[in-house]
mmCIF file of C-alpha atoms in Angstrom:
data_model
loop_
_atom_site.group_PDB
_atom_site.id
_atom_site.type_symbol
_atom_site.label_atom_id
_atom_site.label_comp_id
_atom_site.label_asym_id
_atom_site.label_seq_id
_atom_site.Cartn_x
_atom_site.Cartn_y
_atom_site.Cartn_z
ATOM 1 C CA MET V 338 7.384 -17.474 20.839
ATOM 2 C CA THR V 339 4.125 -15.766 19.948
ATOM 3 C CA THR V 340 3.553 -14.388 16.454
ATOM 4 C CA GLU V 341 1.248 -11.485 15.676
ATOM 5 C CA LEU V 342 -0.084 -10.206 12.355
ATOM 6 C CA LEU V 343 0.786 -6.502 12.160
ATOM 7 C CA LEU V 344 -0.873 -4.199 9.613
ATOM 8 C CA LEU V 345 0.842 -0.988 8.462
ATOM 9 C CA PRO V 346 -1.312 1.132 6.117
ATOM 10 C CA GLY V 347 -0.646 4.032 3.781
ATOM 11 C CA VAL V 348 -0.405 7.682 4.757
ATOM 12 C CA THR V 349 -3.546 9.370 6.233
ATOM 13 C CA GLN V 350 -5.103 5.992 7.061
ATOM 14 C CA ASP V 351 -6.337 4.801 10.438
ATOM 15 C CA ALA V 352 -7.121 1.360 11.853
ATOM 16 C CA ARG V 353 -10.547 1.291 10.181
ATOM 17 C CA VAL V 354 -9.032 1.074 6.689
ATOM 18 C CA TRP V 355 -8.649 -2.715 7.026
ATOM 19 C CA GLN V 356 -12.347 -3.384 7.673
ATOM 20 C CA TRP V 357 -13.033 -4.478 4.084
ATOM 21 C CA MET V 358 -10.482 -7.287 4.251
ATOM 22 C CA ASN V 359 -10.938 -10.870 5.422
ATOM 23 C CA LEU V 360 -7.970 -11.541 7.677
ATOM 24 C CA PRO V 361 -7.023 -13.509 10.779
ATOM 25 C CA PRO V 362 -6.892 -11.508 14.035
ATOM 26 C CA ALA V 363 -4.376 -8.692 13.612
ATOM 27 C CA ARG V 364 -3.041 -5.514 15.162
ATOM 28 C CA ALA V 365 -3.697 -2.444 13.001
ATOM 29 C CA TRP V 366 -1.030 0.155 13.693
ATOM 30 C CA VAL V 367 -1.787 3.891 13.727
ATOM 31 C CA TYR V 368 1.077 6.295 13.040
ATOM 32 C CA PRO V 369 1.684 9.582 14.872
ATOM 33 C CA GLY V 370 -0.581 12.281 13.481
ATOM 34 C CA HIS V 371 -3.049 9.669 12.209
ATOM 35 C CA GLY V 372 -6.409 8.695 13.667
ATOM 36 C CA ASP V 373 -6.675 10.155 17.169
ATOM 37 C CA ARG V 374 -2.908 10.350 17.677
ATOM 38 C CA GLU V 375 -0.964 13.568 18.048
ATOM 39 C CA ARG V 376 1.879 14.394 15.664
ATOM 40 C CA ALA V 377 5.344 13.192 16.639
ATOM 41 C CA GLN V 378 7.127 15.678 18.883
ATOM 42 C CA GLY V 379 10.299 16.908 17.257
ATOM 43 C CA GLY V 380 9.254 15.597 13.846
ATOM 44 C CA LEU V 381 8.457 12.213 12.394
ATOM 45 C CA THR V 382 11.256 9.913 11.206
ATOM 46 C CA LEU V 383 11.035 6.520 9.559
ATOM 47 C CA GLU V 384 13.440 5.094 12.106
ATOM 48 C CA GLY V 385 11.408 6.548 14.953
ATOM 49 C CA VAL V 386 8.173 4.978 13.729
ATOM 50 C CA ALA V 387 9.880 1.594 13.386
ATOM 51 C CA ASP V 388 11.386 1.869 16.865
ATOM 52 C CA GLU V 389 8.007 2.795 18.357
ATOM 53 C CA ILE V 390 6.440 -0.296 16.816
ATOM 54 C CA TRP V 391 9.278 -2.477 18.093
ATOM 55 C CA SER V 392 8.774 -1.159 21.631
ATOM 56 C CA ALA V 393 5.077 -2.094 21.516
ATOM 57 C CA VAL V 394 5.240 -5.641 20.178
ATOM 58 C CA SER V 395 6.102 -8.805 22.042
ATOM 59 C CA GLY V 396 7.338 -11.908 20.290
ATOM 60 C CA GLN V 397 7.536 -11.753 16.505
ATOM 61 C CA VAL V 398 5.336 -10.210 13.836
ATOM 62 C CA ASP V 399 4.284 -11.083 10.335
ATOM 63 C CA VAL V 400 4.239 -7.501 9.101
ATOM 64 C CA VAL V 401 2.015 -6.344 6.232
ATOM 65 C CA GLY V 402 2.937 -2.941 4.842
ATOM 66 C CA VAL V 403 1.237 -1.067 2.011
ATOM 67 C CA ALA V 404 2.881 1.983 0.383
ATOM 68 C CA PHE V 405 4.234 4.053 3.318
ATOM 69 C CA GLY V 406 3.576 1.020 5.525
ATOM 70 C CA GLY V 407 5.879 -1.054 3.339
ATOM 71 C CA VAL V 408 8.641 1.473 3.917
ATOM 72 C CA ILE V 409 8.174 1.297 7.688
ATOM 73 C CA ALA V 410 8.229 -2.512 7.485
ATOM 74 C CA GLN V 411 11.683 -2.334 5.875
ATOM 75 C CA TYR V 412 13.027 -0.186 8.705
ATOM 76 C CA LEU V 413 11.481 -2.498 11.292
ATOM 77 C CA ALA V 414 13.186 -5.509 9.703
ATOM 78 C CA LEU V 415 16.530 -3.704 9.402
ATOM 79 C CA ARG V 416 16.593 -2.190 12.881
ATOM 80 C CA HIS V 417 14.871 -4.974 14.809
ATOM 81 C CA PRO V 418 15.240 -8.205 12.806
ATOM 82 C CA GLU V 419 14.567 -10.356 15.847
ATOM 83 C CA SER V 420 11.007 -8.996 15.945
ATOM 84 C CA VAL V 421 10.102 -9.852 12.340
ATOM 85 C CA ARG V 422 9.179 -13.368 11.239
ATOM 86 C CA SER V 423 8.077 -12.404 7.717
ATOM 87 C CA MET V 424 6.888 -9.516 5.556
ATOM 88 C CA VAL V 425 4.271 -8.681 2.957
ATOM 89 C CA LEU V 426 5.306 -5.507 1.120
ATOM 90 C CA ALA V 427 2.788 -4.032 -1.311
ATOM 91 C CA CYS V 428 3.063 -1.110 -3.731
ATOM 92 C CA THR V 429 6.129 0.256 -1.956
ATOM 93 C CA THR V 430 9.709 1.230 -2.686
ATOM 94 C CA ALA V 431 13.284 0.934 -1.434
ATOM 95 C CA ALA V 432 14.134 4.591 -2.095
ATOM 96 C CA SER V 433 12.584 7.971 -2.759
ATOM 97 C CA GLU V 434 13.607 9.447 -6.085
ATOM 98 C CA ASP V 435 13.822 13.208 -5.512
ATOM 99 C CA GLY V 436 14.249 14.205 -1.888
ATOM 100 C CA GLN V 437 14.551 17.926 -2.545
ATOM 101 C CA ARG V 438 11.311 18.000 -4.522
ATOM 102 C CA MET V 439 9.557 16.062 -1.773
ATOM 103 C CA ARG V 440 10.742 18.518 0.877
ATOM 104 C CA SER V 441 9.472 21.398 -1.243
ATOM 105 C CA ASN V 442 6.131 19.621 -1.662
ATOM 106 C CA ALA V 443 5.908 19.151 2.097
ATOM 107 C CA GLU V 444 6.336 22.872 2.725
ATOM 108 C CA GLU V 445 3.796 23.706 0.024
ATOM 109 C CA MET V 446 1.275 21.350 1.616
ATOM 110 C CA ARG V 447 1.699 23.009 5.009
ATOM 111 C CA THR V 448 0.759 26.294 3.345
ATOM 112 C CA ARG V 449 -2.060 25.166 1.043
ATOM 113 C CA GLY V 450 -3.767 22.574 3.250
ATOM 114 C CA MET V 451 -5.153 19.175 2.218
ATOM 115 C CA GLY V 452 -7.884 20.356 -0.157
ATOM 116 C CA PRO V 453 -5.953 20.508 -3.450
ATOM 117 C CA TYR V 454 -4.403 17.085 -2.919
ATOM 118 C CA ILE V 455 -7.390 14.862 -2.191
ATOM 119 C CA GLU V 456 -8.856 14.205 -5.641
ATOM 120 C CA PRO V 457 -5.456 13.682 -7.323
ATOM 121 C CA ALA V 458 -4.561 11.195 -4.585
ATOM 122 C CA ILE V 459 -7.821 9.289 -5.025
ATOM 123 C CA GLY V 460 -7.073 9.093 -8.749
ATOM 124 C CA ARG V 461 -3.683 7.510 -8.071
ATOM 125 C CA TRP V 462 -4.759 5.276 -5.217
ATOM 126 C CA PHE V 463 -7.823 3.611 -6.785
ATOM 127 C CA ARG V 464 -8.883 2.242 -10.140
ATOM 128 C CA ARG V 465 -11.640 4.172 -11.898
ATOM 129 C CA SER V 466 -14.130 1.406 -11.126
ATOM 130 C CA ALA V 467 -13.570 1.696 -7.373
ATOM 131 C CA ARG V 468 -16.548 3.966 -6.696
ATOM 132 C CA GLU V 469 -18.804 1.190 -8.011
ATOM 133 C CA ARG V 470 -16.892 -1.789 -6.569
ATOM 134 C CA VAL V 471 -15.875 -0.481 -3.125
ATOM 135 C CA PRO V 472 -17.821 2.762 -2.649
ATOM 136 C CA ASP V 473 -17.653 2.692 1.145
ATOM 137 C CA ALA V 474 -13.872 2.252 1.080
ATOM 138 C CA VAL V 475 -13.388 5.181 -1.295
ATOM 139 C CA ALA V 476 -15.704 7.342 0.817
ATOM 140 C CA HIS V 477 -13.780 6.390 3.956
ATOM 141 C CA ILE V 478 -10.449 7.401 2.409
ATOM 142 C CA GLU V 479 -11.905 10.695 1.140
ATOM 143 C CA ASN V 480 -13.426 11.515 4.521
ATOM 144 C CA THR V 481 -10.215 10.620 6.320
ATOM 145 C CA MET V 482 -8.198 12.868 4.018
ATOM 146 C CA GLN V 483 -10.621 15.765 4.421
ATOM 147 C CA GLU V 484 -10.195 15.576 8.196
ATOM 148 C CA PHE V 485 -6.457 14.928 8.062
ATOM 149 C CA SER V 486 -3.893 17.503 9.117
ATOM 150 C CA ALA V 487 -1.832 18.906 6.244
ATOM 151 C CA ASP V 488 1.049 19.263 8.700
ATOM 152 C CA ALA V 489 0.843 15.557 9.572
ATOM 153 C CA TYR V 490 0.869 14.622 5.871
ATOM 154 C CA ALA V 491 3.812 16.958 5.300
ATOM 155 C CA ASP V 492 5.623 15.272 8.206
ATOM 156 C CA VAL V 493 5.381 11.956 6.335
ATOM 157 C CA ILE V 494 6.517 13.465 3.024
ATOM 158 C CA ALA V 495 9.498 15.104 4.704
ATOM 159 C CA ALA V 496 10.459 11.832 6.396
ATOM 160 C CA MET V 497 10.080 9.936 3.122
ATOM 161 C CA SER V 498 12.415 12.393 1.380
ATOM 162 C CA GLU V 499 15.304 10.728 3.255
ATOM 163 C CA HIS V 500 14.260 7.149 2.486
ATOM 164 C CA ASP V 501 16.834 4.819 0.934
ATOM 165 C CA THR V 502 17.331 1.217 2.081
ATOM 166 C CA ARG V 503 18.796 -0.136 -1.173
ATOM 167 C CA SER V 504 22.295 -0.794 0.140
ATOM 168 C CA ARG V 505 20.944 -2.652 3.177
ATOM 169 C CA LEU V 506 18.134 -4.811 1.820
ATOM 170 C CA SER V 507 20.358 -7.850 1.357
ATOM 171 C CA ARG V 508 20.658 -8.020 5.155
ATOM 172 C CA ILE V 509 16.949 -8.861 5.456
ATOM 173 C CA ASP V 510 16.761 -12.649 5.378
ATOM 174 C CA ARG V 511 13.098 -12.934 6.380
ATOM 175 C CA PRO V 512 10.571 -14.444 3.943
ATOM 176 C CA ALA V 513 8.965 -11.632 1.973
ATOM 177 C CA THR V 514 5.975 -11.651 -0.349
ATOM 178 C CA LEU V 515 6.062 -8.609 -2.628
ATOM 179 C CA VAL V 516 2.781 -7.445 -4.132
ATOM 180 C CA LYS V 517 2.324 -5.497 -7.347
ATOM 181 C CA GLY V 518 -0.918 -3.728 -8.068
ATOM 182 C CA GLU V 519 -1.372 -4.205 -11.796
ATOM 183 C CA GLN V 520 -2.778 -0.692 -12.180
ATOM 184 C CA ASP V 521 -0.364 0.967 -9.733
ATOM 185 C CA ARG V 522 1.370 3.851 -11.507
ATOM 186 C CA VAL V 523 3.125 5.197 -8.403
ATOM 187 C CA GLY V 524 6.754 4.107 -8.400
ATOM 188 C CA GLU V 525 6.556 1.699 -11.308
ATOM 189 C CA GLY V 526 9.335 -0.889 -11.168
ATOM 190 C CA ALA V 527 9.821 -0.460 -7.420
ATOM 191 C CA ILE V 528 8.597 -3.945 -6.484
ATOM 192 C CA ASP V 529 10.928 -5.546 -9.043
ATOM 193 C CA ALA V 530 13.812 -3.566 -7.536
ATOM 194 C CA LEU V 531 12.936 -4.846 -4.056
ATOM 195 C CA HIS V 532 12.741 -8.393 -5.388
ATOM 196 C CA ALA V 533 16.227 -8.083 -6.874
ATOM 197 C CA GLU V 534 17.711 -7.169 -3.476
ATOM 198 C CA LEU V 535 15.691 -9.159 -0.931
ATOM 199 C CA PRO V 536 17.288 -12.635 -0.784
ATOM 200 C CA HIS V 537 14.149 -14.502 0.337
ATOM 201 C CA SER V 538 11.370 -12.908 -1.676
ATOM 202 C CA ARG V 539 8.673 -13.747 -4.192
ATOM 203 C CA ILE V 540 6.297 -11.579 -6.214
ATOM 204 C CA PHE V 541 2.517 -11.659 -6.487
ATOM 205 C CA SER V 542 0.674 -9.596 -9.087
ATOM 206 C CA ILE V 543 -2.988 -8.778 -8.482
ATOM 207 C CA PRO V 544 -5.472 -6.279 -9.916
ATOM 208 C CA GLY V 545 -5.368 -3.003 -8.057
ATOM 209 C CA ALA V 546 -3.966 0.494 -7.890
ATOM 210 C CA HIS V 547 -1.599 1.979 -5.307
ATOM 211 C CA MET V 548 -3.760 1.398 -2.225
ATOM 212 C CA VAL V 549 -4.358 -2.190 -3.224
ATOM 213 C CA HIS V 550 -5.630 -3.201 0.230
ATOM 214 C CA VAL V 551 -8.713 -1.001 -0.210
ATOM 215 C CA ASP V 552 -8.936 -1.101 -4.014
ATOM 216 C CA ASN V 553 -8.913 -4.934 -4.045
ATOM 217 C CA PRO V 554 -9.486 -6.040 -0.436
ATOM 218 C CA GLY V 555 -10.532 -9.578 -1.378
ATOM 219 C CA GLY V 556 -7.503 -10.193 -3.557
ATOM 220 C CA PHE V 557 -5.077 -8.716 -1.056
ATOM 221 C CA SER V 558 -6.630 -10.744 1.764
ATOM 222 C CA ALA V 559 -6.080 -13.916 -0.280
ATOM 223 C CA VAL V 560 -2.423 -12.997 -0.845
ATOM 224 C CA ILE V 561 -1.854 -12.447 2.882
ATOM 225 C CA ARG V 562 -3.448 -15.786 3.747
ATOM 226 C CA ASP V 563 -1.300 -17.479 1.099
ATOM 227 C CA HIS V 564 1.774 -15.781 2.551
ATOM 228 C CA LEU V 565 1.021 -16.957 6.084
ATOM 229 C CA ALA V 566 0.560 -20.538 4.853
ATOM 230 C CA TRP V 567 3.846 -20.284 2.915
ATOM 231 C CA VAL V 568 5.696 -19.118 6.025
ATOM 232 C CA ASP V 569 4.032 -21.704 8.269
ATOM 233 C CA ASN V 570 5.186 -24.392 5.816
ATOM 234 C CA GLY V 571 8.790 -23.269 5.980
ATOM 235 C CA ALA V 572 8.848 -20.677 3.169
ATOM 236 C CA PRO V 573 11.157 -22.618 0.818
ATOM 237 C CA LEU V 574 14.428 -20.772 0.408
ATOM 238 C CA GLY V 575 15.348 -18.848 -2.725
ATOM 239 C CA LYS V 576 13.516 -16.499 -5.005
ATOM 240 C CA GLU V 577 10.254 -17.584 -6.600
ATOM 241 C CA VAL V 578 10.079 -15.708 -9.863
ATOM 242 C CA GLY V 579 6.968 -15.048 -11.894
ATOM 243 C CA ILE V 580 4.254 -15.830 -9.386
ATOM 244 C CA ASP V 581 1.068 -14.282 -10.767
ATOM 245 C CA ALA V 582 -1.837 -14.551 -8.328
ATOM 246 C CA ARG V 583 -5.022 -13.174 -9.869
ATOM 247 C CA TYR V 584 -7.970 -12.563 -7.565
#
């Protein structure tokens, strides 16, 4: 059976967001409403995105999901476990905290447009040093957000308002590497909560903020390569607590 490396990015991001990483050949997924794709007809759902991915892959995938991508990876593993060999979940969560507030935020964004949200997002997604370390990556994210549809972003927020996989995570028996960004202040404690529920998981901690794949592309690339070697070598069963990979 063939195995493919599948990359699921954060919201607003297209396939070009992975260009700063050093990875084996991979498929970079683009969500509805992102890149050149139209918005999902009838509204975007987390289950629908996972099902669309499942319909497009053959064989199994080693799925890498960052932030929103990590959420989609969970739904892919829950709904189509036969398609997932392993997972890398970074800076993501098993549940949204306040669905009503998120739905209100989605409606506000549809009215106000993307403008007021770009700089606050950059502040959460990157460390302060990012404009010196990875200036092209920061510029790419800013440009992508400026061109992004507020309705498409609101679609994602509305879908995320329903997110809660906590009661089902124990069903996922695939090897999972969980990645903390040491400077990630979005959903603090979420990776530890995932680790407590996923029966075959380990944690890596690396420097980086919420969008760790663009804030620390070298470090995140090294974690993914380590993960693939771990899985290829049988991914020893049981939790591996306290792994601290610093790149």
